[in-house]
Tab-separated table of N, CA and C in Angstrom:
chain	number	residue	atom	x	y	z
A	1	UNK	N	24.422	57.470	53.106
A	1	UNK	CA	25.801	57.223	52.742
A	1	UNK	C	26.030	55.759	52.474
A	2	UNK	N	26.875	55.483	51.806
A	2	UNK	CA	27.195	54.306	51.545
A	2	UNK	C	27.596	52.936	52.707
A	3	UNK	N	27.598	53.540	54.147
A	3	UNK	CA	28.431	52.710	54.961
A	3	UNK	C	27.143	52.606	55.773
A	4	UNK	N	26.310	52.772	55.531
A	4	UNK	CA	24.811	52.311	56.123
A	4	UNK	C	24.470	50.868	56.443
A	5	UNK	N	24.530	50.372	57.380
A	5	UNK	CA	23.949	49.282	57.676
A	5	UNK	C	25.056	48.101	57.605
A	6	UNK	N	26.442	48.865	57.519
A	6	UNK	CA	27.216	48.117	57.912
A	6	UNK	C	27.626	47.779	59.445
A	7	UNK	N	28.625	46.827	60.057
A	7	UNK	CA	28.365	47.362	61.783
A	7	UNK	C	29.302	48.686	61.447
A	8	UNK	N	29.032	49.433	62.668
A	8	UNK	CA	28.999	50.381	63.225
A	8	UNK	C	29.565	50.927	65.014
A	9	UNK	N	30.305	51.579	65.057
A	9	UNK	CA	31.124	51.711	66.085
A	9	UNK	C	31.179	53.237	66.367
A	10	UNK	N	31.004	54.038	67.294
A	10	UNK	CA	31.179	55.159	68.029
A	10	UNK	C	32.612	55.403	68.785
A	11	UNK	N	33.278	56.579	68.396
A	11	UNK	CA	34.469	56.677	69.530
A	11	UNK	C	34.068	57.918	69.531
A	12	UNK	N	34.728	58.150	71.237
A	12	UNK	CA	34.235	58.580	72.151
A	12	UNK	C	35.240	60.206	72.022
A	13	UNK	N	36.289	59.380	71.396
A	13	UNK	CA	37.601	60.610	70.978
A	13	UNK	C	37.612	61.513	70.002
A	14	UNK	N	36.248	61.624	69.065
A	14	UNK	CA	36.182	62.110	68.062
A	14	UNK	C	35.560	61.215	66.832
A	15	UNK	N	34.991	61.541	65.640
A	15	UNK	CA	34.525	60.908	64.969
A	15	UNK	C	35.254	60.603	63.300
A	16	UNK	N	36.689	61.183	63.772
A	16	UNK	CA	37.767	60.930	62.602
A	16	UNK	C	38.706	59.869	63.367
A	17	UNK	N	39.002	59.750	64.905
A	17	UNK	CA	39.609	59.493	65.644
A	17	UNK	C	39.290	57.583	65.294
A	18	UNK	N	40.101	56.817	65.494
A	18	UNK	CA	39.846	55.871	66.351
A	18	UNK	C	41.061	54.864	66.797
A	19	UNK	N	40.052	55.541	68.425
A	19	UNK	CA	41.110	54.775	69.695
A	19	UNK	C	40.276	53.225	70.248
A	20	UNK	N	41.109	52.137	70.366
A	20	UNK	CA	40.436	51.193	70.371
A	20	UNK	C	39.912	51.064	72.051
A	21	UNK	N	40.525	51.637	72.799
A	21	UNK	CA	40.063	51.849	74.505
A	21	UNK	C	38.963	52.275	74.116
A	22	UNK	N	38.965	53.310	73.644
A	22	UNK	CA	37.303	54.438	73.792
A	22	UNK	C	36.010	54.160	72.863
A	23	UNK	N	35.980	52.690	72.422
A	23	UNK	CA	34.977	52.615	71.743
A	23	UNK	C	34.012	51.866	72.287
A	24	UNK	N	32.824	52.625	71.923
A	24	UNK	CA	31.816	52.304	72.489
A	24	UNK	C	30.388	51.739	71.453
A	25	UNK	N	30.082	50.590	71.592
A	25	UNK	CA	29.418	49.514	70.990
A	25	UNK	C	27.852	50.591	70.527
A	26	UNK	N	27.999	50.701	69.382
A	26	UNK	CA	26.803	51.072	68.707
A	26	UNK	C	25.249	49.772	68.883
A	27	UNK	N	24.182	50.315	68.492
A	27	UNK	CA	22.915	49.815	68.629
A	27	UNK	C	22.676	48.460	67.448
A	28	UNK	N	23.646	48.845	66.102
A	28	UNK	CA	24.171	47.552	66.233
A	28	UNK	C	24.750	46.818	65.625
A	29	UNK	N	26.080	47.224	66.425
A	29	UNK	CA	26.561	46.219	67.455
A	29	UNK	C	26.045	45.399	68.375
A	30	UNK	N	25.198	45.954	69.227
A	30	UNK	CA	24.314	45.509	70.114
A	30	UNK	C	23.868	44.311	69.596
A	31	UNK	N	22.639	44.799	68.523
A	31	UNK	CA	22.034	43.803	67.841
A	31	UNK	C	22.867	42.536	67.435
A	32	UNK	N	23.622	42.874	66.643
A	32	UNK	CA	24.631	41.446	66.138
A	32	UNK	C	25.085	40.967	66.945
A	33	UNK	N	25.725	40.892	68.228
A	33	UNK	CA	25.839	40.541	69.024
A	33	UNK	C	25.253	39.408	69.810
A	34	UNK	N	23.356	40.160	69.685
A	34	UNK	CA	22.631	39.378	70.176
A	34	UNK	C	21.940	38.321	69.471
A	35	UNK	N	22.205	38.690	68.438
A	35	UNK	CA	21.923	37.716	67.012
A	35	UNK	C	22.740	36.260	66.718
A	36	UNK	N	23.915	36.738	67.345
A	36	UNK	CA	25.076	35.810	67.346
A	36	UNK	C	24.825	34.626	68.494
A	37	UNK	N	24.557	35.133	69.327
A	37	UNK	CA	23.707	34.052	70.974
A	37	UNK	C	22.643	33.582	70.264
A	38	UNK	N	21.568	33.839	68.933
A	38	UNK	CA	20.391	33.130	69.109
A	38	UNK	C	20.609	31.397	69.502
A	39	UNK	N	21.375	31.045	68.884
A	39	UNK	CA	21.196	29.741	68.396
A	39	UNK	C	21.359	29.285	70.075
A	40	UNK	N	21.869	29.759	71.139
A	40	UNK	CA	21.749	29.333	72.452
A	40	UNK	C	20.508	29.672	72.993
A	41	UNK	N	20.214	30.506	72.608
A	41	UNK	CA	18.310	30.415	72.885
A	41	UNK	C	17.609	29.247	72.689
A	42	UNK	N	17.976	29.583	71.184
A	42	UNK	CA	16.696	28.242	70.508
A	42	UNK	C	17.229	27.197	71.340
A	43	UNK	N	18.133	26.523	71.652
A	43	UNK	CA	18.242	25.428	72.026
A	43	UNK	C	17.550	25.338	74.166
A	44	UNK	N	17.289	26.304	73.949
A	44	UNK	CA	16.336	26.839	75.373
A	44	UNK	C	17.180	27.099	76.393
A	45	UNK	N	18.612	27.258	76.012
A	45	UNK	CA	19.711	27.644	77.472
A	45	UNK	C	19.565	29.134	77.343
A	46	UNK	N	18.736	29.790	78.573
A	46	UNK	CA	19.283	31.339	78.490
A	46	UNK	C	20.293	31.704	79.359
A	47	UNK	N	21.096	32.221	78.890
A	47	UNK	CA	22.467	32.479	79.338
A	47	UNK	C	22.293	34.222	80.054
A	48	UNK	N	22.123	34.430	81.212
A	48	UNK	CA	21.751	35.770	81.513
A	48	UNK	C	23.121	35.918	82.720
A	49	UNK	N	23.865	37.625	82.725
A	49	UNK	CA	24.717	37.303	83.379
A	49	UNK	C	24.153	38.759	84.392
A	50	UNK	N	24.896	37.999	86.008
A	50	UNK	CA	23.997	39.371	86.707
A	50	UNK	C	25.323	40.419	87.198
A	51	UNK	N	25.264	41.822	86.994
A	51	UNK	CA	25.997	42.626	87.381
A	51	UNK	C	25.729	43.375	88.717
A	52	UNK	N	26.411	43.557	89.567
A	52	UNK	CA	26.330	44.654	90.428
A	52	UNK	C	27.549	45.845	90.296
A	53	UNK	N	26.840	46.895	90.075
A	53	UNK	CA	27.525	48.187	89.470
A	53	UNK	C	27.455	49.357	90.775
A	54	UNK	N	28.703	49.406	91.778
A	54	UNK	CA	28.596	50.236	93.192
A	54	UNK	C	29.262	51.747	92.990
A	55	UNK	N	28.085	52.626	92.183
A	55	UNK	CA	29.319	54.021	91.785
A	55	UNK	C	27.379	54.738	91.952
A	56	UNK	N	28.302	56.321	92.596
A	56	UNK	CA	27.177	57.169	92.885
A	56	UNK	C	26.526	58.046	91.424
A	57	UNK	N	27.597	57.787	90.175
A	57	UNK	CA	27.543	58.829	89.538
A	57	UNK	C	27.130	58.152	87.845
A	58	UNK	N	27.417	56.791	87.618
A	58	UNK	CA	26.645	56.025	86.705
A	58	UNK	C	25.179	55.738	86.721
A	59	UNK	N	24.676	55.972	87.836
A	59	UNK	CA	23.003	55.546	87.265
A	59	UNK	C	22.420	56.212	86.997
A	60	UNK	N	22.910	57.829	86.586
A	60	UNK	CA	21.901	58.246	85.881
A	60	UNK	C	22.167	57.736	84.378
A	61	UNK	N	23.319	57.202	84.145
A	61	UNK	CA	23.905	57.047	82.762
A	61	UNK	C	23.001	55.335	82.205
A	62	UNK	N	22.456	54.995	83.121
A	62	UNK	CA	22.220	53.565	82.800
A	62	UNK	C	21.587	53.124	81.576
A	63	UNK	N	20.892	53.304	80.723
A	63	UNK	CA	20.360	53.505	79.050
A	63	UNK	C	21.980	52.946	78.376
A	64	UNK	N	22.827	53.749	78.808
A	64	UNK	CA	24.315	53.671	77.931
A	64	UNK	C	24.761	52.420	78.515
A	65	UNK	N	24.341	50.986	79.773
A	65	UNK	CA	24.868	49.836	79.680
A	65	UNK	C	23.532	48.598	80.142
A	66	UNK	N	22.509	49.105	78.618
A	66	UNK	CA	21.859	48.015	78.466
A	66	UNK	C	22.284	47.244	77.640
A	67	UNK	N	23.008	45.892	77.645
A	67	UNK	CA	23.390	44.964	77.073
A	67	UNK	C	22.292	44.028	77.042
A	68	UNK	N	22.622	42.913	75.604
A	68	UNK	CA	21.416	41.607	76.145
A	68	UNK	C	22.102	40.940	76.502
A	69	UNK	N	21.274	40.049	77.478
A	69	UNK	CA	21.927	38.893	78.301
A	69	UNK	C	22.342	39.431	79.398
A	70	UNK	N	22.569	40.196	79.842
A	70	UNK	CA	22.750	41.276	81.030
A	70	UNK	C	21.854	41.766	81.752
A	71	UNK	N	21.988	41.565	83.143
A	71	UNK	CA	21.009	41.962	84.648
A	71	UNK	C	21.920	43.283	84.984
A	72	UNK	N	21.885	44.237	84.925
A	72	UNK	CA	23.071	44.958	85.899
A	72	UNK	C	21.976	46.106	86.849
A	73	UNK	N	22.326	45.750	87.640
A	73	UNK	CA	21.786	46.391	89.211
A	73	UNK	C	22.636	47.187	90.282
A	74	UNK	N	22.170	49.119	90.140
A	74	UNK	CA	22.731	49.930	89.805
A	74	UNK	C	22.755	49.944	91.950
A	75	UNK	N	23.545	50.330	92.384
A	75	UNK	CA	23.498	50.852	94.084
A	75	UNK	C	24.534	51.724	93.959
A	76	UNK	N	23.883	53.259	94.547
A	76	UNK	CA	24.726	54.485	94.915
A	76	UNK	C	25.974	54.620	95.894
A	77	UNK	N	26.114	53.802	96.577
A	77	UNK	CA	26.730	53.491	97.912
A	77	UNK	C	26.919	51.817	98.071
A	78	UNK	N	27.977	51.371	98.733
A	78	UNK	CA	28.629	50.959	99.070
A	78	UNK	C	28.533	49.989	100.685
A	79	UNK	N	27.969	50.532	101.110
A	79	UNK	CA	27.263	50.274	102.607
A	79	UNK	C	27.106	49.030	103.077
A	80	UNK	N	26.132	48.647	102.425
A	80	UNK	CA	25.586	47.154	102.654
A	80	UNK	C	25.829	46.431	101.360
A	81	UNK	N	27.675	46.427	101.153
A	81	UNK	CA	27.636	45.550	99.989
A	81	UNK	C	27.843	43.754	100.338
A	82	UNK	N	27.926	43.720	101.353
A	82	UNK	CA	28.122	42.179	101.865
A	82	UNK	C	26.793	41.542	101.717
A	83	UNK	N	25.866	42.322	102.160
A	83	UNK	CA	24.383	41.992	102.172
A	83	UNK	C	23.756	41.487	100.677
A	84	UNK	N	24.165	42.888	100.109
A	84	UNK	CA	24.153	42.699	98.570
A	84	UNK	C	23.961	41.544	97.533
A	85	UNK	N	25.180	41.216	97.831
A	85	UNK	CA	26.094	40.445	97.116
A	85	UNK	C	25.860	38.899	97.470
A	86	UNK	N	25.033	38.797	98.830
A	86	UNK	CA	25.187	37.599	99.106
A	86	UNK	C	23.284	37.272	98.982
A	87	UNK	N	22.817	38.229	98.893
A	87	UNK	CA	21.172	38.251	98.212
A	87	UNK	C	21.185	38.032	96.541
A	88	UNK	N	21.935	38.624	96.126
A	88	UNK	CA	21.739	38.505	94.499
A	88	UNK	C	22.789	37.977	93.751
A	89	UNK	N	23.381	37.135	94.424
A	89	UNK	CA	24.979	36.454	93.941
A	89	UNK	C	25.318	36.849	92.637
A	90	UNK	N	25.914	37.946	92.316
A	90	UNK	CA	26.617	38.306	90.477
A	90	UNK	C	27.686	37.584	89.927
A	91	UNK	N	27.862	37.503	89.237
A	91	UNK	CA	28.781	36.804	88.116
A	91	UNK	C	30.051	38.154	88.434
A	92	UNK	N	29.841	39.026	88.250
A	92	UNK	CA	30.586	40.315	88.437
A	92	UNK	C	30.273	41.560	89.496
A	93	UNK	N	31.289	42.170	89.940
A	93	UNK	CA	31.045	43.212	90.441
A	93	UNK	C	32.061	44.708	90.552
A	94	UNK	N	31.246	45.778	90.092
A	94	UNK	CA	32.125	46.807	89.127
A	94	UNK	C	31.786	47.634	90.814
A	95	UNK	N	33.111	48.107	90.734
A	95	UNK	CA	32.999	48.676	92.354
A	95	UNK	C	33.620	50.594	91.997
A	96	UNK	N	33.135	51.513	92.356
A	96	UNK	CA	33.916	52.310	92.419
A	96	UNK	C	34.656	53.397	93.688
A	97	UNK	N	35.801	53.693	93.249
A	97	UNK	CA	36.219	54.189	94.699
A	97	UNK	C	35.647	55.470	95.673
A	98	UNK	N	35.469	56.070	94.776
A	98	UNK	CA	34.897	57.540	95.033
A	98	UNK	C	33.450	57.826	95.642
A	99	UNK	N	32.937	57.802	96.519
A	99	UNK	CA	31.335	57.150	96.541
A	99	UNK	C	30.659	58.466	98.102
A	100	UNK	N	29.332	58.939	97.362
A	100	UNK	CA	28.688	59.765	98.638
A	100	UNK	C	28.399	58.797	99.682
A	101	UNK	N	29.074	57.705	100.547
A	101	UNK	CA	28.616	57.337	101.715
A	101	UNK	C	30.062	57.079	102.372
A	102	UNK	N	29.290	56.079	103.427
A	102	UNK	CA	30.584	56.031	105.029
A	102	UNK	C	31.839	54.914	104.118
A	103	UNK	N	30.911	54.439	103.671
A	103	UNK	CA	32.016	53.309	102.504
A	103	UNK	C	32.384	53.455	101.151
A	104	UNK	N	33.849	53.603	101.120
A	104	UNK	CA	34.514	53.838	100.301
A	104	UNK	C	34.957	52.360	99.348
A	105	UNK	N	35.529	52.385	98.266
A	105	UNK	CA	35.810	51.216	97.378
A	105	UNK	C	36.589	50.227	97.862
A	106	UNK	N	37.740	50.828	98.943
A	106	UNK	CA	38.480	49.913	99.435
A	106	UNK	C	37.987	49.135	100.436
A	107	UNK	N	37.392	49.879	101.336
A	107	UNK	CA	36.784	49.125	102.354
A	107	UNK	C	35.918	48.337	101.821
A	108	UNK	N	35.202	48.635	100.879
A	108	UNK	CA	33.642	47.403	100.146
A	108	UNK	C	34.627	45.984	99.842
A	109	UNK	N	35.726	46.311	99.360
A	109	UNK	CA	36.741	45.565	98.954
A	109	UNK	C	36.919	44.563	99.890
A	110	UNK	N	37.529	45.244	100.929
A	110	UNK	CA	38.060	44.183	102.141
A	110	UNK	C	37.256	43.452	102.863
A	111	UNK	N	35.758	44.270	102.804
A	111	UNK	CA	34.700	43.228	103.469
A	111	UNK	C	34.210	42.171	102.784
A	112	UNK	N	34.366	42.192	101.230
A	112	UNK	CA	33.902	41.346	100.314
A	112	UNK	C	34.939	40.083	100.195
A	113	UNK	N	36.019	40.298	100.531
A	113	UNK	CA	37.008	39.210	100.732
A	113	UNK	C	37.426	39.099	102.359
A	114	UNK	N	36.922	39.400	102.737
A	114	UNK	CA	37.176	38.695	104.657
A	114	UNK	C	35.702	37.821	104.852
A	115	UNK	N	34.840	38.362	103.658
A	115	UNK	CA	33.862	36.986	103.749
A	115	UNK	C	33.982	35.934	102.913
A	116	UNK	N	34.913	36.033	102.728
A	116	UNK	CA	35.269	34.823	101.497
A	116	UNK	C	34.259	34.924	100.135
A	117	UNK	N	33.108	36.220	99.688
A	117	UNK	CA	32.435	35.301	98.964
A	117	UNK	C	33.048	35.553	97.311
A	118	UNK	N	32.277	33.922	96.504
A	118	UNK	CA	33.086	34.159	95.141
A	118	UNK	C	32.618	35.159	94.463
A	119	UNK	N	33.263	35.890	93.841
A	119	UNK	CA	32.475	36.771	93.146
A	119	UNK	C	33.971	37.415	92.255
A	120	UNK	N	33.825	37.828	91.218
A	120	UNK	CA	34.557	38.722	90.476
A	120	UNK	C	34.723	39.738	90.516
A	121	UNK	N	35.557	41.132	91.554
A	121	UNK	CA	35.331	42.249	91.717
A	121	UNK	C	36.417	43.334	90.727
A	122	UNK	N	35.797	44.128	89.485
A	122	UNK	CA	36.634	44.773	88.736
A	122	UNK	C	36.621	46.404	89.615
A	123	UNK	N	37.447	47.124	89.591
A	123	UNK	CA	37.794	48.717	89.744
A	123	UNK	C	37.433	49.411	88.899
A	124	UNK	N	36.535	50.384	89.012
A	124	UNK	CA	36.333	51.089	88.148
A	124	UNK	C	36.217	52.761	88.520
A	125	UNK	N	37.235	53.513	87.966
A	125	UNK	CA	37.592	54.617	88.711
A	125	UNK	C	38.206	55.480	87.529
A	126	UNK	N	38.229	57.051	87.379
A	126	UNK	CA	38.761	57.571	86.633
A	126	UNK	C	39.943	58.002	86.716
A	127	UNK	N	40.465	57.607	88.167
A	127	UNK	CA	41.732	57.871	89.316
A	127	UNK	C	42.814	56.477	88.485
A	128	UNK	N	43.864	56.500	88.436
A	128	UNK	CA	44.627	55.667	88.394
A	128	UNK	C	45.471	55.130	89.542
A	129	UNK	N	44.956	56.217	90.772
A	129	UNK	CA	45.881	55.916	91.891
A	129	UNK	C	44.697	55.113	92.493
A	130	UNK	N	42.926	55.363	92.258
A	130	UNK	CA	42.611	54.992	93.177
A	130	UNK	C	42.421	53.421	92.524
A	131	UNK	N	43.070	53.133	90.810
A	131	UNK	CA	42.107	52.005	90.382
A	131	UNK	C	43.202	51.094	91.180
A	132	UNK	N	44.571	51.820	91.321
A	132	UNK	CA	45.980	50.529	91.655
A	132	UNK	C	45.576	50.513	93.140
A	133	UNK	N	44.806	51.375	94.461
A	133	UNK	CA	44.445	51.217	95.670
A	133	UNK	C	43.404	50.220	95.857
A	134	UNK	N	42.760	49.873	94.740
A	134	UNK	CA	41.999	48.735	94.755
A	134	UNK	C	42.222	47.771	94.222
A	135	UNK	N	43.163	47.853	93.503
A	135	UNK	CA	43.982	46.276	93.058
A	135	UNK	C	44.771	45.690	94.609
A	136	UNK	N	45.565	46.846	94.738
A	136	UNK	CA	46.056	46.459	95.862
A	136	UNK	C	45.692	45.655	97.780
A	137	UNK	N	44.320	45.725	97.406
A	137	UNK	CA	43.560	45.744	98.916
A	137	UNK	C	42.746	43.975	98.265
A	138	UNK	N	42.551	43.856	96.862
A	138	UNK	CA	41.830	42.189	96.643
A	138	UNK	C	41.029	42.480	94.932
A	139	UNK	N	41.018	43.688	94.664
A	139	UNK	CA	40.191	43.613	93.082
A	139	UNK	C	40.636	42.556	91.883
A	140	UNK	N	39.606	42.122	91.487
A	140	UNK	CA	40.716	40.959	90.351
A	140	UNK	C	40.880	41.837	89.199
A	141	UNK	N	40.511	43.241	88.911
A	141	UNK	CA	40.606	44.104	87.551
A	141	UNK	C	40.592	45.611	87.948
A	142	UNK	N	40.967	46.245	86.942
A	142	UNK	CA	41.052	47.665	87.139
A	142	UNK	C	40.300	48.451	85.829
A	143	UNK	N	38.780	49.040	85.468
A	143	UNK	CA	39.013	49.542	84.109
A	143	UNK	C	39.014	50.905	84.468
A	144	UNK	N	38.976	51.558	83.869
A	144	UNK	CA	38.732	53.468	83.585
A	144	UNK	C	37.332	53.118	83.609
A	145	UNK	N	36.522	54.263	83.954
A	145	UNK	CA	34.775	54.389	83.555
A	145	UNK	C	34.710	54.627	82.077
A	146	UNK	N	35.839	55.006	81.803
A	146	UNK	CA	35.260	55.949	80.000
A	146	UNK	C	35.651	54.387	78.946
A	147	UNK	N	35.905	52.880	79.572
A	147	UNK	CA	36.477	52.246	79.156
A	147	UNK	C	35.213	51.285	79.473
A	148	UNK	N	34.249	51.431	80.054
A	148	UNK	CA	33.495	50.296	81.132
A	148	UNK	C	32.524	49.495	80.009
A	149	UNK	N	31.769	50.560	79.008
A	149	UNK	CA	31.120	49.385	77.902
A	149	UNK	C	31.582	48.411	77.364
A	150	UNK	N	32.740	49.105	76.697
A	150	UNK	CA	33.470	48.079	75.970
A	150	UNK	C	34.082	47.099	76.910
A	151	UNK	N	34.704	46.670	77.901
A	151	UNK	CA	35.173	45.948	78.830
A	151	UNK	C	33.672	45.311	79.192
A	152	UNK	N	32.487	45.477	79.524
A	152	UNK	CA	31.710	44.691	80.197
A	152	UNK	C	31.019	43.720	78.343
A	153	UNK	N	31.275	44.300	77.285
A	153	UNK	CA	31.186	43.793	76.360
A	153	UNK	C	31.996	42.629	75.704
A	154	UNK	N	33.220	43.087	76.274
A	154	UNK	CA	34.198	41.801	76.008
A	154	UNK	C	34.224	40.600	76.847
A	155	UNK	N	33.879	40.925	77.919
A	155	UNK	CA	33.199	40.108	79.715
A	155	UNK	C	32.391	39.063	79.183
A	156	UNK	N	31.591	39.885	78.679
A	156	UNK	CA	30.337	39.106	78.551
A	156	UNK	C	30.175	38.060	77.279
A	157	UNK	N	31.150	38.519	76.240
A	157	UNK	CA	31.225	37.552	75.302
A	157	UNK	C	32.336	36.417	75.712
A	158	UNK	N	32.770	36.736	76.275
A	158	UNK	CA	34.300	35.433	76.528
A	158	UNK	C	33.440	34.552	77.837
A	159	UNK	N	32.726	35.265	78.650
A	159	UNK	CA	31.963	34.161	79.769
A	159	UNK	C	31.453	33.509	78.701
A	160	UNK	N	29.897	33.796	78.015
A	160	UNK	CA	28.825	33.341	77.242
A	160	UNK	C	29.657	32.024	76.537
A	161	UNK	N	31.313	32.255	76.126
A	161	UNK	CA	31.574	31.914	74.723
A	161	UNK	C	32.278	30.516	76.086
A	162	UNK	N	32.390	30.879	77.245
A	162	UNK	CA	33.189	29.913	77.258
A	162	UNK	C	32.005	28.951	78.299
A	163	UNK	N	30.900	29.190	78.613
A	163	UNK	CA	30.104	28.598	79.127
A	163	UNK	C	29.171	27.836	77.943
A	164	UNK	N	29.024	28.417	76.515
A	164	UNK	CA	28.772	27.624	75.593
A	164	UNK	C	29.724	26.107	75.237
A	165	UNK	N	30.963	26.406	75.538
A	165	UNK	CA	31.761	25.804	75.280
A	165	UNK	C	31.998	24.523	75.698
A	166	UNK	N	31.342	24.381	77.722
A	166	UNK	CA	31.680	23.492	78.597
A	166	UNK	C	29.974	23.010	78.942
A	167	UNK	N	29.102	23.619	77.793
A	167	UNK	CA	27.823	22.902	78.441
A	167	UNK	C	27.599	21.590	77.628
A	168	UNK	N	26.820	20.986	78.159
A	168	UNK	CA	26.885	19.333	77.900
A	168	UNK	C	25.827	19.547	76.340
A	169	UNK	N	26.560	18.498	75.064
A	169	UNK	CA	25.876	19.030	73.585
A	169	UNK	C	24.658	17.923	74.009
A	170	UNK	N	23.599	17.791	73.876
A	170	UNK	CA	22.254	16.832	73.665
A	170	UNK	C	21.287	17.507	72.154
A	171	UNK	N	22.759	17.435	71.042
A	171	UNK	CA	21.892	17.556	69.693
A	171	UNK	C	22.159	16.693	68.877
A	172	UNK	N	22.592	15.522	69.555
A	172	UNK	CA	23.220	14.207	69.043
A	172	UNK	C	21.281	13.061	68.635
């Protein structure tokens, strides 16, 4: 067809449909994306950002949030997220409420801020009651799961874009 090899975008709502929540970043997309960062390569800064992703029911899905420039490190449970978090320090952390163990989203929540540590913690829940129960207890964000590519896609370009922005130029 004629629209070959133009970018390319998937929604999730249908393939006449398009809703700008439900779209989900084609292969490439991907690519251009990562094409767009070379020039921070070549100059030898790799810009890698690390995720921790706390939901029982995304890792089998994990293929669907390989990004480049992206670490994301998948845990079923909730448990030992203090431990976690303070072993592999993330840039982000996608928490969800609903979870097969003793710890639930809110509680991961409250232990992650009674230790003070920095970290960025988004909600990610298909519940709207449970995404506002975790705003409410310390989350700095709330997305839907059916919303989570595109949101960790926009994440990741506005960090990259704004850490390009404030690093020191030596091409003088």
């Amino acid at each position: 067809w004629w629209w070959r090899g133009r970018w390319s975008a998937v929604f999730a709502c249908g393939p006449r449909r398009s809703c700008r929540g439900c779209l989900l970043w084609s292969r490439s997309a991907v690519r251009n994306f990562a094409q767009s960062r070379f020039s921070a390569r070549q100059k030898g800064r790799l810009l890698l950002m690390k995720v921790l992703l706390f939901d029982d029911e995304l890792q089998e899905k994990q293929a669907l949030f390989k990004l480049p420039e992206l670490t994301l490190l998948f845990y079923p449970h909730a448990d030992d997220v203090v431990a976690a978090v303070r072993q592999q320090q993330p840039d982000l952390v996608l928490m969800d409420y609903y979870m097969q163990a003793r710890c639930s989203g809110t509680d991961a929540i409250v232990a992650l801020r009674q230790h003070q540590l920095p970290v960025r913690i988004v909600a990610i829940s298909s519940d709207r009651d449970a995404n506002r129960r975790m705003l409410a207890v310390g989350a700095d964000d709330a997305v839907p799961k059916t919303h989570l590519r595109a949101y960790l896609m926009r994440w990741l370009e506005s960090v990259l874009r704004a850490r390009q922005a404030h690093a020191p130029t030596s091409d003088r």
